[in-house]
Amino acid sequence: MLGPNKTGFIEKEDPKVGSRDALVRPLAVAPCTSDIHTVFEDALGPRENMILGHEACGVIVEVGEDVKDCQPPLTKVSGL
Ligand SMILES: [Zn+2]
């Protein structure tokens, strides 16, 4: 969401991973009805440069030190 009634793409800094966080690179993100309300019906109040799309799938890039249930996929080693 770039602003009220306006959507598009912007670049953002990678977030810092906290001890209980996972950083996920999205592969597919779907808009939700709540996103429509946010952008076009002012459901959360005026916002700018807000990332939408909480319904997604992706690949884990990094996890925090306290995360034990998931890890980034193993990296393929060349020559094997
Ligand atoms: Zn939803």
XYZ file of C-alpha atoms and ligand atoms in Angstrom:
81
model
C 0.000 0.000 0.000
C 1.657 3.225 -1.156
C -1.103 5.348 0.321
C -4.894 5.570 0.487
C -6.404 4.091 -2.711
C -2.922 3.490 -4.148
C -0.983 0.206 -4.454
C 2.371 -0.609 -6.025
C 5.835 -1.997 -5.382
C 8.625 -0.441 -3.323
C 12.000 -1.614 -2.040
C 12.463 -2.023 1.709
C 15.448 -2.944 3.848
C 15.610 -6.589 4.967
C 14.242 -6.750 8.516
C 16.542 -7.720 11.384
C 15.782 -11.204 12.701
C 15.010 -11.338 16.409
C 15.738 -14.381 18.549
C 12.274 -15.881 17.952
C 11.776 -14.651 14.352
C 12.080 -16.194 10.918
C 12.915 -14.203 7.808
C 11.023 -15.671 4.833
C 11.535 -14.796 1.158
C 8.042 -14.832 -0.349
C 7.382 -17.006 -3.391
C 3.701 -16.109 -3.717
C 1.570 -13.580 -1.864
C -2.178 -13.228 -2.207
C -4.200 -10.150 -1.397
C -6.933 -10.669 1.149
C -10.265 -8.987 1.624
C -8.803 -7.216 4.646
C -6.129 -5.687 2.362
C -8.888 -4.282 0.150
C -10.524 -2.717 3.194
C -7.170 -1.308 4.320
C -6.317 0.329 0.995
C -9.710 1.395 -0.319
C -11.897 1.745 2.765
C -9.491 3.270 5.315
C -9.958 0.317 7.698
C -6.706 1.029 9.613
C -6.550 4.761 9.071
C -4.252 6.439 6.552
C -1.065 4.435 5.906
C 1.887 4.835 3.571
C 4.402 2.301 2.237
C 2.820 -0.566 4.157
C 3.455 -4.147 3.084
C 0.226 -6.000 2.345
C -0.443 -9.670 1.844
C -0.424 -11.806 4.961
C -1.435 -14.926 3.045
C 1.762 -16.195 1.496
C 4.189 -19.037 1.052
C 7.946 -18.719 0.894
C 11.384 -20.027 1.720
C 13.010 -19.548 5.112
C 16.133 -17.426 4.742
C 17.191 -16.994 8.362
C 15.934 -17.866 11.823
C 16.698 -16.446 15.242
C 18.776 -18.305 17.804
C 15.738 -19.497 19.790
C 13.884 -20.955 16.788
C 14.050 -24.739 16.904
C 11.084 -25.892 14.772
C 12.285 -24.728 11.354
C 15.545 -23.870 9.603
C 16.601 -22.533 6.203
C 16.856 -25.308 3.596
C 20.265 -26.861 3.132
C 22.379 -25.116 0.544
C 23.390 -27.240 -2.408
C 27.167 -27.626 -2.542
C 28.578 -27.395 -6.048
C 30.422 -30.461 -7.284
C 28.261 -32.979 -5.408
Zn -6.550 -12.699 5.201
